[in-house]
mmCIF file with all atom_site columns, C-alpha atoms and ligand atoms in Angstrom:
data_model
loop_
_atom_site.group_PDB
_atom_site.id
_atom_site.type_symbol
_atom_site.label_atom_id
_atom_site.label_alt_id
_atom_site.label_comp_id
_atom_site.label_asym_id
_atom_site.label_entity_id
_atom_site.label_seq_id
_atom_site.pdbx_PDB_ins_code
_atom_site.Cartn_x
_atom_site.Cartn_y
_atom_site.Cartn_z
_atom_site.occupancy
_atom_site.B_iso_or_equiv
_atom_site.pdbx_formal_charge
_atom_site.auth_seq_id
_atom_site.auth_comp_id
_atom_site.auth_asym_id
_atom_site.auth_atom_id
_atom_site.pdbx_PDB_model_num
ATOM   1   C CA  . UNK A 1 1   ? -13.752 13.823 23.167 1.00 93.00 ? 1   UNK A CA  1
ATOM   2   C CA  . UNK A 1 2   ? -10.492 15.375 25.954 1.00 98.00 ? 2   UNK A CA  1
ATOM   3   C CA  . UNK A 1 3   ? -8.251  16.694 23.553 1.00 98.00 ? 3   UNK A CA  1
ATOM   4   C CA  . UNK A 1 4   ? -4.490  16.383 25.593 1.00 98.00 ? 4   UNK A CA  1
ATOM   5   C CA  . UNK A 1 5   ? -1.724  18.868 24.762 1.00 98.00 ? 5   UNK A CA  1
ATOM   6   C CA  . UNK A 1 6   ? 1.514   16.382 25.489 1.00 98.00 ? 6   UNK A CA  1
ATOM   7   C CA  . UNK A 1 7   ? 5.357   16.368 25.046 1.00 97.00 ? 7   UNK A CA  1
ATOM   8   C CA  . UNK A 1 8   ? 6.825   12.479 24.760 1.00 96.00 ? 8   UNK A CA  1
ATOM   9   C CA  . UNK A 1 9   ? 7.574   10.741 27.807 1.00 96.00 ? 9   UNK A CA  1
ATOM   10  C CA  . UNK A 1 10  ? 6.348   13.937 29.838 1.00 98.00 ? 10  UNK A CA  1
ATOM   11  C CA  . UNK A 1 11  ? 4.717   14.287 32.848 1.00 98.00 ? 11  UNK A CA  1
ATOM   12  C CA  . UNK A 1 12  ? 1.898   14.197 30.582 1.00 98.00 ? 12  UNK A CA  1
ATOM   13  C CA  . UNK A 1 13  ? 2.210   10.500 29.729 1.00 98.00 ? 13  UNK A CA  1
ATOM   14  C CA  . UNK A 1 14  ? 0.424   9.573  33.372 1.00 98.00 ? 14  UNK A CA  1
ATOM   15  C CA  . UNK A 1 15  ? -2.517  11.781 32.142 1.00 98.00 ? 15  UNK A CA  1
ATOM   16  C CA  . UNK A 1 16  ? -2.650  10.142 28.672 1.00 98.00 ? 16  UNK A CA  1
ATOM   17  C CA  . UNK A 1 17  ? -2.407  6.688  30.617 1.00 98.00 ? 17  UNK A CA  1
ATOM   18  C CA  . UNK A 1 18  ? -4.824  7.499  33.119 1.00 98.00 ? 18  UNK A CA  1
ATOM   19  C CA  . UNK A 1 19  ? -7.247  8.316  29.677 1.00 98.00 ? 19  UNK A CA  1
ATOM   20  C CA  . UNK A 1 20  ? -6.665  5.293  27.924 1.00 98.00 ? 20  UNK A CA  1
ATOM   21  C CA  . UNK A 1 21  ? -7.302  3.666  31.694 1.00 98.00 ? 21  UNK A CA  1
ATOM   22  C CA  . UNK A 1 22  ? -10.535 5.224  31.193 1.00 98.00 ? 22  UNK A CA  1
ATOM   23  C CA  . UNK A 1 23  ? -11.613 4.007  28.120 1.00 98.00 ? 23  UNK A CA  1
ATOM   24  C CA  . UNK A 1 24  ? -11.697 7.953  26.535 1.00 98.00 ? 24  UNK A CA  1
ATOM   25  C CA  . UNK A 1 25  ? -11.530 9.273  23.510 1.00 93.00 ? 25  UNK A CA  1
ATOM   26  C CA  . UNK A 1 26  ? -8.869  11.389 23.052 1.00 96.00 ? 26  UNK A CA  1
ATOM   27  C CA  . UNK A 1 27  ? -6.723  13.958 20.634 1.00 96.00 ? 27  UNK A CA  1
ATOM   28  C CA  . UNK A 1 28  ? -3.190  14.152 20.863 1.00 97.00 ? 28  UNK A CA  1
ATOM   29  C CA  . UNK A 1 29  ? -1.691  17.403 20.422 1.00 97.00 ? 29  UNK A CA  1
ATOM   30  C CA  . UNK A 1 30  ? 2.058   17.337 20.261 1.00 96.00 ? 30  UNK A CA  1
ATOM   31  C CA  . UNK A 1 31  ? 2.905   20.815 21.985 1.00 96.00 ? 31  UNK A CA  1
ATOM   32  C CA  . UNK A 1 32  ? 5.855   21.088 19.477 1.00 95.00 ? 32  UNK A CA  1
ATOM   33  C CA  . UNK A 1 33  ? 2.990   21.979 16.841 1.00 95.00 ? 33  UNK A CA  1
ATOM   34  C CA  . UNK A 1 34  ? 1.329   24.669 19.035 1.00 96.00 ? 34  UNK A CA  1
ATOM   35  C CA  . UNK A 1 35  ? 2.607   27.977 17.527 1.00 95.00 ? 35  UNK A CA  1
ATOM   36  C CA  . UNK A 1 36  ? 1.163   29.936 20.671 1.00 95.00 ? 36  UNK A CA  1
ATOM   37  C CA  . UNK A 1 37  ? 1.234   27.566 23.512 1.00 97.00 ? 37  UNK A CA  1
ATOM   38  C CA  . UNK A 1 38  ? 1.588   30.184 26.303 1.00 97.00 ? 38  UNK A CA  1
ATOM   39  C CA  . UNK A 1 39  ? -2.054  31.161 25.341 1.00 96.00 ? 39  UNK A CA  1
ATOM   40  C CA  . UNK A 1 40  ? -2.886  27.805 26.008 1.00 97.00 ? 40  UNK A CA  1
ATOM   41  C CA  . UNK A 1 41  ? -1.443  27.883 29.389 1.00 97.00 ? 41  UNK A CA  1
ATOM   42  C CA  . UNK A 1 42  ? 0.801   30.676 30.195 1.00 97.00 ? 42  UNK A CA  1
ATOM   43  C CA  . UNK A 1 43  ? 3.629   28.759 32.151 1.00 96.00 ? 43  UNK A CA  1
ATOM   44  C CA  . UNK A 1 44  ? 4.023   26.837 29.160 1.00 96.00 ? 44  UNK A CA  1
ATOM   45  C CA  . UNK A 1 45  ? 4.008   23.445 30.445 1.00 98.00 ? 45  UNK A CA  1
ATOM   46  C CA  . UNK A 1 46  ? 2.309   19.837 30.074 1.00 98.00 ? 46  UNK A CA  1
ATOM   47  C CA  . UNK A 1 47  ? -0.382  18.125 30.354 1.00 98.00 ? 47  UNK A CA  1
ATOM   48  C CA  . UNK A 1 48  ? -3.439  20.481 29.421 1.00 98.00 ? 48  UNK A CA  1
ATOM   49  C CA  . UNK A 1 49  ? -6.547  18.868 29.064 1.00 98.00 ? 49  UNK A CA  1
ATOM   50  C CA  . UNK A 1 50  ? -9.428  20.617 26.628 1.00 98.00 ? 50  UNK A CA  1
ATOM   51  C CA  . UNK A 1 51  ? -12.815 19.451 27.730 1.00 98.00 ? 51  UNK A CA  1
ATOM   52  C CA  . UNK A 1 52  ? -15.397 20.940 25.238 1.00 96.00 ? 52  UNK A CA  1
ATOM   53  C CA  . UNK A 1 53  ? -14.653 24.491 25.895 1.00 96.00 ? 53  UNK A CA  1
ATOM   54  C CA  . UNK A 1 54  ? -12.314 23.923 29.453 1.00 97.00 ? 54  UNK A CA  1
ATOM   55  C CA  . UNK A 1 55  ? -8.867  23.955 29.212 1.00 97.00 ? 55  UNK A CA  1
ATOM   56  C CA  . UNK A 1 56  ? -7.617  22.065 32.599 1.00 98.00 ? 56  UNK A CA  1
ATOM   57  C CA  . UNK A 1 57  ? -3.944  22.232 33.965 1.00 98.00 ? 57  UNK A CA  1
ATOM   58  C CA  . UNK A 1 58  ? -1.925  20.744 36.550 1.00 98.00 ? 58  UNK A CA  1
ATOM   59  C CA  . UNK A 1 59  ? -1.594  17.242 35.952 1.00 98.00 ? 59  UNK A CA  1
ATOM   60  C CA  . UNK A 1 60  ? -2.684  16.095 39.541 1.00 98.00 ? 60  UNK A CA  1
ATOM   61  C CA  . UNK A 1 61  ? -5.789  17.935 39.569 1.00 98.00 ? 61  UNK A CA  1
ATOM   62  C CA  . UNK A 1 62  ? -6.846  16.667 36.326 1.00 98.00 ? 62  UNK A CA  1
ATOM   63  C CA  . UNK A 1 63  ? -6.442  13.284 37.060 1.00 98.00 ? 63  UNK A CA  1
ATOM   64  C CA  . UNK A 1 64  ? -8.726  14.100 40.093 1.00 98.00 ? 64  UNK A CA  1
ATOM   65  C CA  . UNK A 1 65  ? -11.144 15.825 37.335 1.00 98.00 ? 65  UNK A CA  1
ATOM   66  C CA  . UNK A 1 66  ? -10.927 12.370 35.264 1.00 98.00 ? 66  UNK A CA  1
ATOM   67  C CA  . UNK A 1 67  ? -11.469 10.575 38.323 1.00 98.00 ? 67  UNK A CA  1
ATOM   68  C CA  . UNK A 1 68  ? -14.394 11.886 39.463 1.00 97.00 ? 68  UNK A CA  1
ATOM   69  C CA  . UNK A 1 69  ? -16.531 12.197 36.059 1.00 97.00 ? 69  UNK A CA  1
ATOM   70  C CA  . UNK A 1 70  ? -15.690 8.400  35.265 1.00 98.00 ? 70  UNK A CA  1
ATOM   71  C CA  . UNK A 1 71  ? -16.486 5.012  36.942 1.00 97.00 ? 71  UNK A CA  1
ATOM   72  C CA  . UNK A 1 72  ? -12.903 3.730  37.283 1.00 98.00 ? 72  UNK A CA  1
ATOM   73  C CA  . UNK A 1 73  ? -11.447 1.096  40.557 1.00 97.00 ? 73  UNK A CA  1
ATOM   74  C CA  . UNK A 1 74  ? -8.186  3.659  40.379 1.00 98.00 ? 74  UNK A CA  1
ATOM   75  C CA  . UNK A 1 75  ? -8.724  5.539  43.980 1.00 97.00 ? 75  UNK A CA  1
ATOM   76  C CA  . UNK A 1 76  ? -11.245 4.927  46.338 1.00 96.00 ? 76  UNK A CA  1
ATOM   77  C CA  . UNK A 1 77  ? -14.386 7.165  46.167 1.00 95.00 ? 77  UNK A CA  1
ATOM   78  C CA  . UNK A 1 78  ? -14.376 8.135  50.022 1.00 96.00 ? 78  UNK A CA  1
ATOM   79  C CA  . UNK A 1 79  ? -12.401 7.523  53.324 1.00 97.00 ? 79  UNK A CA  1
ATOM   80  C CA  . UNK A 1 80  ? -8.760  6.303  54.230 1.00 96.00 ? 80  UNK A CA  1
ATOM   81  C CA  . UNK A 1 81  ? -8.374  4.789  51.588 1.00 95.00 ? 81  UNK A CA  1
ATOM   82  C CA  . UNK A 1 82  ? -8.902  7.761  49.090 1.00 97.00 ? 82  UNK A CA  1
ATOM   83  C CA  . UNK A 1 83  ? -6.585  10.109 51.417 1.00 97.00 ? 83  UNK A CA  1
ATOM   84  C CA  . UNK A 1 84  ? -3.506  8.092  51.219 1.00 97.00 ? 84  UNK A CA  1
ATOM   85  C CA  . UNK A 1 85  ? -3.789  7.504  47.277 1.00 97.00 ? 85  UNK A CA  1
ATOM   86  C CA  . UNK A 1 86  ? -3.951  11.269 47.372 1.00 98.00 ? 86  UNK A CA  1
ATOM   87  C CA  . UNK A 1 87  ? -1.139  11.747 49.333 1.00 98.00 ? 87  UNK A CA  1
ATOM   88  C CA  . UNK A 1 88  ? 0.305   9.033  47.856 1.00 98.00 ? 88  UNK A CA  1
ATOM   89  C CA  . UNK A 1 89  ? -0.194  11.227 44.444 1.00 98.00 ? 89  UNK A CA  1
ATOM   90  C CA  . UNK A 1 90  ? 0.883   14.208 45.754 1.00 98.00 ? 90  UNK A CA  1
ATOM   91  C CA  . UNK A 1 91  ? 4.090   12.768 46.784 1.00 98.00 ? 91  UNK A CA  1
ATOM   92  C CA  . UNK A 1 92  ? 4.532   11.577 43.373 1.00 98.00 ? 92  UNK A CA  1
ATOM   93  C CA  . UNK A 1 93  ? 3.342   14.976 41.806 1.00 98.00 ? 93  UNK A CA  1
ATOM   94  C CA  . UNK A 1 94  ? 4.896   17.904 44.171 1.00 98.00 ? 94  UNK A CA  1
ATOM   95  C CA  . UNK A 1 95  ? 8.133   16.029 45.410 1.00 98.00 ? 95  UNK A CA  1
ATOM   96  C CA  . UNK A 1 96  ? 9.130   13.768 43.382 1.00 98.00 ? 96  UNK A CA  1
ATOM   97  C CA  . UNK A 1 97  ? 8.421   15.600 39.989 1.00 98.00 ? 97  UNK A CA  1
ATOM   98  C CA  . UNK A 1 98  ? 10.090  18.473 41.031 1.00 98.00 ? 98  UNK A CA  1
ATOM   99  C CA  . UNK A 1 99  ? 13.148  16.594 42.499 1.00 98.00 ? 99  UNK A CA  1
ATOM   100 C CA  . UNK A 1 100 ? 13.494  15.282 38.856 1.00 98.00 ? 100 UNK A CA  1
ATOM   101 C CA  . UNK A 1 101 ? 13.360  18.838 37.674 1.00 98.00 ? 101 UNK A CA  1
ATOM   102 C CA  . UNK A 1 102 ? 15.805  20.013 39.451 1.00 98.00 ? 102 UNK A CA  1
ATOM   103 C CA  . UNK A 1 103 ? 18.572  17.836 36.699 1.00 98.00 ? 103 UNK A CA  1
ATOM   104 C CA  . UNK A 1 104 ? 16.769  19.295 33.962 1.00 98.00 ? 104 UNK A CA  1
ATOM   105 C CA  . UNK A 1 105 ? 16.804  22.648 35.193 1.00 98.00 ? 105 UNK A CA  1
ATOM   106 C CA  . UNK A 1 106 ? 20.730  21.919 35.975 1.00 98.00 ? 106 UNK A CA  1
ATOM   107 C CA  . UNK A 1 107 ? 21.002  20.029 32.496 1.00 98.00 ? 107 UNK A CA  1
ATOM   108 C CA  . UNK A 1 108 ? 19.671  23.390 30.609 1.00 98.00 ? 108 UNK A CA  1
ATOM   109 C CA  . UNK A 1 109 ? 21.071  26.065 32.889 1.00 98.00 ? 109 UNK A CA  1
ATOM   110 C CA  . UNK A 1 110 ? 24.201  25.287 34.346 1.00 98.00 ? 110 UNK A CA  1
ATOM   111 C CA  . UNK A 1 111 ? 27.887  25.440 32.855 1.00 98.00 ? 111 UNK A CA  1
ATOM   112 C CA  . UNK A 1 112 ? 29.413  22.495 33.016 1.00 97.00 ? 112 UNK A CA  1
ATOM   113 C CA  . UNK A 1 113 ? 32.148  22.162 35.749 1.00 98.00 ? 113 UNK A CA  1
ATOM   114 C CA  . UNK A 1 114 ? 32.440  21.216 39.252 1.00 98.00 ? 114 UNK A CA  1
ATOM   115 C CA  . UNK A 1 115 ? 29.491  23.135 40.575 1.00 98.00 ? 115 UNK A CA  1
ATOM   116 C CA  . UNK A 1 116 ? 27.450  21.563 38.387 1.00 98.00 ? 116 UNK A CA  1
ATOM   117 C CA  . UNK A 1 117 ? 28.508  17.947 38.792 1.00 98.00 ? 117 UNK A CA  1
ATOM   118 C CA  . UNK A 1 118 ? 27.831  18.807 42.789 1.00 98.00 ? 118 UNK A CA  1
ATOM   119 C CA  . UNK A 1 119 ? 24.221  19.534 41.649 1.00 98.00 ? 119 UNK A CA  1
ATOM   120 C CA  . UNK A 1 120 ? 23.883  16.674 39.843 1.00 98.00 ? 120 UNK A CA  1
ATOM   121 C CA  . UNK A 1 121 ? 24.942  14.558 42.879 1.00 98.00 ? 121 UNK A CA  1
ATOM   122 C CA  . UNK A 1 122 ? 23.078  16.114 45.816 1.00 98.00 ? 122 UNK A CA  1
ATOM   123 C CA  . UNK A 1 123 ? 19.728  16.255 43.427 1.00 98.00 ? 123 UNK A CA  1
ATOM   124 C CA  . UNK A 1 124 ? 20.001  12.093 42.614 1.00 98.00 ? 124 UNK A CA  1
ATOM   125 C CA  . UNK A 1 125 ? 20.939  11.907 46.780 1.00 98.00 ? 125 UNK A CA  1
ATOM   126 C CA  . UNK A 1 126 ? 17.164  13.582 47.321 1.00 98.00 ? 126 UNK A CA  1
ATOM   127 C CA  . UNK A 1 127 ? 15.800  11.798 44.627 1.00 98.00 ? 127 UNK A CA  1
ATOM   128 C CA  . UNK A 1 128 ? 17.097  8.210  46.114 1.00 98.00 ? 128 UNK A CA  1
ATOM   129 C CA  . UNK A 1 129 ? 15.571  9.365  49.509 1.00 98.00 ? 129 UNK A CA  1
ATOM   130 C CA  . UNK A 1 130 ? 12.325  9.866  47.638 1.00 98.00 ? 130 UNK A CA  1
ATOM   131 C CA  . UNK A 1 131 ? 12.730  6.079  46.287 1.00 98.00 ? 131 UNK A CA  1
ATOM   132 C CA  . UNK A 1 132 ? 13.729  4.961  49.460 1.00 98.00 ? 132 UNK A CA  1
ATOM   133 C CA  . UNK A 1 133 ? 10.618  6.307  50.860 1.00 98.00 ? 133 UNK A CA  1
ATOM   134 C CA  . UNK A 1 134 ? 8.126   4.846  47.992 1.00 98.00 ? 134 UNK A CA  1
ATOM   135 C CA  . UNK A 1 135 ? 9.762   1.957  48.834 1.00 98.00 ? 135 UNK A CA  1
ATOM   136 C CA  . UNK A 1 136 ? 8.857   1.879  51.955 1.00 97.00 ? 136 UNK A CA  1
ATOM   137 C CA  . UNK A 1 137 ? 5.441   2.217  51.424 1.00 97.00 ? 137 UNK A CA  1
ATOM   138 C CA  . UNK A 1 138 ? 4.862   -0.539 49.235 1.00 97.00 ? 138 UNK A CA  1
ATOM   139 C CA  . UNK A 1 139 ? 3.647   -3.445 51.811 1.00 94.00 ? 139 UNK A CA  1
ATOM   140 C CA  . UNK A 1 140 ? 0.848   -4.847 51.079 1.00 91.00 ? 140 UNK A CA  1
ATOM   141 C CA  . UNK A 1 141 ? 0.866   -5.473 47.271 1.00 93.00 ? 141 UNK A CA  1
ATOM   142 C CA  . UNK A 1 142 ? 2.877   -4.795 44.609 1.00 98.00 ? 142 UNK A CA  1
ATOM   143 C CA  . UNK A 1 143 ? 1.365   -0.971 44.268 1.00 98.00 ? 143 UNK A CA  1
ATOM   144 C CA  . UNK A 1 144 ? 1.278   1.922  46.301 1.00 97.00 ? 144 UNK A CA  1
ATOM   145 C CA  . UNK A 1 145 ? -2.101  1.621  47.544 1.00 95.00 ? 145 UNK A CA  1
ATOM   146 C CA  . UNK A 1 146 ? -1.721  -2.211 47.112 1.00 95.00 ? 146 UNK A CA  1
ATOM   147 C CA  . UNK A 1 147 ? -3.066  -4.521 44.882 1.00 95.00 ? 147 UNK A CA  1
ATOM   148 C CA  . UNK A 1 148 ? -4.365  -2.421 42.314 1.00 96.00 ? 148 UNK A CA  1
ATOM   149 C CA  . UNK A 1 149 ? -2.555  0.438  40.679 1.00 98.00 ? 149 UNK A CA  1
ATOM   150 C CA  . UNK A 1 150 ? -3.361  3.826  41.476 1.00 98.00 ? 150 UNK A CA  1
ATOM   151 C CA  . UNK A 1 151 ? -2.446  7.533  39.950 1.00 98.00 ? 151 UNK A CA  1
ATOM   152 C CA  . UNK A 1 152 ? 0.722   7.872  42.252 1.00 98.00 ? 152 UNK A CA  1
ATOM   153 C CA  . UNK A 1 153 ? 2.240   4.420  40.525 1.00 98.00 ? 153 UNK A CA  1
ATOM   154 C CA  . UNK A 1 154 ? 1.632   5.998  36.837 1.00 98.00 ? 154 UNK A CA  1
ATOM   155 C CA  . UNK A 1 155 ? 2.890   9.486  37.665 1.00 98.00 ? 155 UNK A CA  1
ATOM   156 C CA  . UNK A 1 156 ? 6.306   7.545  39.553 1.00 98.00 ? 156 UNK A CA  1
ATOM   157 C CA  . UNK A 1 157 ? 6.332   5.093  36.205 1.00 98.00 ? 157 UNK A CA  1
ATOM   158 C CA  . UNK A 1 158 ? 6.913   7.892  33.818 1.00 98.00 ? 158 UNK A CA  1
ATOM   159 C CA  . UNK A 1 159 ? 9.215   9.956  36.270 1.00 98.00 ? 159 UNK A CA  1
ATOM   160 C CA  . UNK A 1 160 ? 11.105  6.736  36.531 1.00 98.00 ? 160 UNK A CA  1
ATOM   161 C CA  . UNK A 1 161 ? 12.469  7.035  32.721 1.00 98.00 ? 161 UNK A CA  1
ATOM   162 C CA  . UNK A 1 162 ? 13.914  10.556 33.402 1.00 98.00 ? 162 UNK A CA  1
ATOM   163 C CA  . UNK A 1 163 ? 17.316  9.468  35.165 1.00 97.00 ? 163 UNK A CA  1
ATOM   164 C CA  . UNK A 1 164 ? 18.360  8.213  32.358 1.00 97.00 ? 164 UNK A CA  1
ATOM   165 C CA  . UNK A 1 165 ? 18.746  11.379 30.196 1.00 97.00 ? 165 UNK A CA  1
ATOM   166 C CA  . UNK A 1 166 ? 21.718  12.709 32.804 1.00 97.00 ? 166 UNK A CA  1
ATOM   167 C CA  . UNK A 1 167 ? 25.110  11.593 34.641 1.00 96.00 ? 167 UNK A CA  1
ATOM   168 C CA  . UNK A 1 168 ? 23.285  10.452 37.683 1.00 96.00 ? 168 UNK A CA  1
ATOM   169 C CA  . UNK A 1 169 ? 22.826  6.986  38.857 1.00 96.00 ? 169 UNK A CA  1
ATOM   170 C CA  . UNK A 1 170 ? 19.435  7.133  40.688 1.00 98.00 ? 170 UNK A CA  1
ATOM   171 C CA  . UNK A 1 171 ? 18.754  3.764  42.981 1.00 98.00 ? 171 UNK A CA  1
ATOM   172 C CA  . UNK A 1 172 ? 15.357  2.317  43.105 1.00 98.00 ? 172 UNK A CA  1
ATOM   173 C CA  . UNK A 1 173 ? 14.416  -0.338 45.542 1.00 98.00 ? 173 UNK A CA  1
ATOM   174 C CA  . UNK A 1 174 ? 13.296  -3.871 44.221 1.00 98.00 ? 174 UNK A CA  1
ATOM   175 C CA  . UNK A 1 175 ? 9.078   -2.884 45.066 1.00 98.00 ? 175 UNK A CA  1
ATOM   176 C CA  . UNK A 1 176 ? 9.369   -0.045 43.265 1.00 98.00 ? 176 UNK A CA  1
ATOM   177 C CA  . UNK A 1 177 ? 11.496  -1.583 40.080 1.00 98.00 ? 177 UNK A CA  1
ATOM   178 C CA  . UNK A 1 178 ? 8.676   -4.380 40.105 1.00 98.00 ? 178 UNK A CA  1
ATOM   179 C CA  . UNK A 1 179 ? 5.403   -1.866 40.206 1.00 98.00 ? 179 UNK A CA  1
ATOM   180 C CA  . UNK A 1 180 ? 7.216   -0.052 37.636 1.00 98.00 ? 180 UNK A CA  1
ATOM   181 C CA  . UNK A 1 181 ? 7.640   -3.031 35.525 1.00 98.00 ? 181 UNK A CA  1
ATOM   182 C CA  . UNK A 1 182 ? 3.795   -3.989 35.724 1.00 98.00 ? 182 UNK A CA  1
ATOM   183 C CA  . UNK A 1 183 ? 2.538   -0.009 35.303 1.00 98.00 ? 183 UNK A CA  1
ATOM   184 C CA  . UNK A 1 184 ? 4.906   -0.354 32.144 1.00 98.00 ? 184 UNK A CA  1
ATOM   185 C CA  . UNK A 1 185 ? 3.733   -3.987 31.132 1.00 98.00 ? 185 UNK A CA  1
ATOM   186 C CA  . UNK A 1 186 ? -0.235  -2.571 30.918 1.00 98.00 ? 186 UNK A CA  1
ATOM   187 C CA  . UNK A 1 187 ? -1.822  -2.260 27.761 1.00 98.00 ? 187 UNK A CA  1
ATOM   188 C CA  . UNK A 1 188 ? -2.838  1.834  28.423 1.00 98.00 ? 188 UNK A CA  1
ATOM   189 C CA  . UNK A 1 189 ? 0.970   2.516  29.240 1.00 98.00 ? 189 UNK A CA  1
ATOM   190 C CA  . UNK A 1 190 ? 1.934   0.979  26.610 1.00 98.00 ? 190 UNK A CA  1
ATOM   191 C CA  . UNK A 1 191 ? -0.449  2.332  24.012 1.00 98.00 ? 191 UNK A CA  1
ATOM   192 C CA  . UNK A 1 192 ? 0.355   6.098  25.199 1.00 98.00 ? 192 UNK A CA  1
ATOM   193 C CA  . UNK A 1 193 ? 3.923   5.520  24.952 1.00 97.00 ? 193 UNK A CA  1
ATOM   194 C CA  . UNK A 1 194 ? 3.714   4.378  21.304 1.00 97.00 ? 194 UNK A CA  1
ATOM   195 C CA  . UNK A 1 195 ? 1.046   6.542  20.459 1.00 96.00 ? 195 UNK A CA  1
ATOM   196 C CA  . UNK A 1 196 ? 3.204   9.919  21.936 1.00 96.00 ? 196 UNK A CA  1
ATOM   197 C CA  . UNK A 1 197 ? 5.928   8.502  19.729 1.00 94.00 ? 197 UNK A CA  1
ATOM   198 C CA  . UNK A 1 198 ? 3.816   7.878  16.893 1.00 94.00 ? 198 UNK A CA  1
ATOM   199 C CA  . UNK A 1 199 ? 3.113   11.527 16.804 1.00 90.00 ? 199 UNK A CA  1
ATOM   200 C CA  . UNK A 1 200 ? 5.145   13.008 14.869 1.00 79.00 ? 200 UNK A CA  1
ATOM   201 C CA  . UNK A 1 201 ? 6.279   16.675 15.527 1.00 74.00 ? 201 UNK A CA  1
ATOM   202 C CA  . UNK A 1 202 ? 6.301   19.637 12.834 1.00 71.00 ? 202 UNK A CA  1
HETATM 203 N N1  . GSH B 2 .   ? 3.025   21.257 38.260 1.00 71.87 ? 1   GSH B N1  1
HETATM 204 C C1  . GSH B 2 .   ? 2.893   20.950 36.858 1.00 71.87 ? 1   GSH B C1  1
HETATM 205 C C2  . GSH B 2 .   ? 4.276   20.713 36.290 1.00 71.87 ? 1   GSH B C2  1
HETATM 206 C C3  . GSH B 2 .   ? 4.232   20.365 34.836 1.00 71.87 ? 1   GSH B C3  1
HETATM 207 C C4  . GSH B 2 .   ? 5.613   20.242 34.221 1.00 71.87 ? 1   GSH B C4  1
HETATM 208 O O1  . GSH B 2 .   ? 6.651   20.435 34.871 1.00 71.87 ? 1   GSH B O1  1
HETATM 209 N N2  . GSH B 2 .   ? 5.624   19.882 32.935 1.00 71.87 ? 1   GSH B N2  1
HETATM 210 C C5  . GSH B 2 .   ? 6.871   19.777 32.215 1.00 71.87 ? 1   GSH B C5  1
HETATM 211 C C6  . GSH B 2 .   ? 6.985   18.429 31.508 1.00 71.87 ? 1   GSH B C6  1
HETATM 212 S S1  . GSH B 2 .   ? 7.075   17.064 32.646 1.00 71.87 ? 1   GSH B S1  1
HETATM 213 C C7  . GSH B 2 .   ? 6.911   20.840 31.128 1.00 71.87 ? 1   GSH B C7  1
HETATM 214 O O2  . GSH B 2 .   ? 5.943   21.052 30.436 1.00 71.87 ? 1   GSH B O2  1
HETATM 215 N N3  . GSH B 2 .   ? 8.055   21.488 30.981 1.00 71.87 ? 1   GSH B N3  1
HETATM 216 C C8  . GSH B 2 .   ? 8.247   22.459 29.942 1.00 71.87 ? 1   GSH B C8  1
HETATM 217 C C9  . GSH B 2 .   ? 8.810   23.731 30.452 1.00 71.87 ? 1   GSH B C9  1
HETATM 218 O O3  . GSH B 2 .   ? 9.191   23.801 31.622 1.00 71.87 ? 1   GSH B O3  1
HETATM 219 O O4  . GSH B 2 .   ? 8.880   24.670 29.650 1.00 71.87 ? 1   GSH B O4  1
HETATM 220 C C10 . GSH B 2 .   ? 2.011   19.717 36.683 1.00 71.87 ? 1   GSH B C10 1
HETATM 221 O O5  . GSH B 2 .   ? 2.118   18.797 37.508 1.00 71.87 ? 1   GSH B O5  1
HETATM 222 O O6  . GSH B 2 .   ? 1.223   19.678 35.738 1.00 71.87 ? 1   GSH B O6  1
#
């Protein structure tokens, strides 16, 4: 059994998705309950995965990790195909995660005031180009890679819920709103979501 260290409606929600996608068994560990987290992994941050004795980090490499020890129609095993639903993820995972970061950083960090209203502004104007381009991609199906959903559509899902928590209006094309919708409608989204808030922290 993966044990997951998480944080509700984190980045770590794809990985926990991407799990139940799998059909594994896994422990929830709210990192709120971990009195010495950094040992766990020293930037401090979400998802970790403990497998047996392995403690994994970076979310994107461990769904790679998940996706290569378990039969699963999420990326393709070999060729074209599998490069663009990497790059696909990568998008997702190193510029459009850290795009969103940029408001929390600004959220926590910044006093409030003109400056900081500026940085709100020009971070949701890169964030919208980032839509614009996922957008753009979508062709052939609803998802990403198109007609079956792939890691980049569950990382973008749960980034998609961020916007919310700041005074930003971030636009997201009509593709995109509708493979959000269906990553949200499926039954492993669904169950991590409640699960993560079902776990209650100390
Ligand atoms: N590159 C890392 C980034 C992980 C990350 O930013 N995690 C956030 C939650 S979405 C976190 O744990 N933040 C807590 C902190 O910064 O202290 C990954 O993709 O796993």
């Amino acid at each position: 059994m993966y044990s997951l260290y998480f944080s509700p409606g984190a980045c770590s929600l794809a990985t926990h998705t991407i799990l139940n996608m799998l059909n594994q068994k896994t422990e929830l560990i709210h990192v709120s309950n971990v009195k010495n987290f950094e040992a766990v992994n020293p930037s401090k941050m979400v998802p970790v995965l403990k497998d047996g004795d392995t403690y994994l980090t970076e979310g994107a490499a461990i769904i790679l990790y998940l996706l290569e020890k378990h039969e699963n129609n999420l990326m393709a095993k070999a060729g074209a195909s599998r490069q663009k639903a990497i790059e696909n993820m990568m998008l997702a995972n190193a510029t459009m995660h850290p795009a969103y970061g940029r408001l929390f950083f600004a959220s926590a960090n910044m006093e409030e005031g003109k400056a900081k209203d500026d940085f709100f502004k020009a971070a949701a104007e890169t964030i919208d180009k980032i839509w614009l381009s996922v957008e753009n991609k979508i062709s052939e199906g609803p998802f990403l890679g198109g007609h079956s959903v792939s890691p980049a559509d569950i990382l973008l899902t749960v980034y998609s819920d961020w916007g919310q928590y700041f005074p930003v209006d971030i636009n997201i094309g009509p593709k995109a709103q509708q493979m959000i919708k269906l990553v949200q409608q499926s039954e492993a989204f669904k169950l991590a979501s409640q699960k993560e808030a079902d776990t209650v922290a100390n």
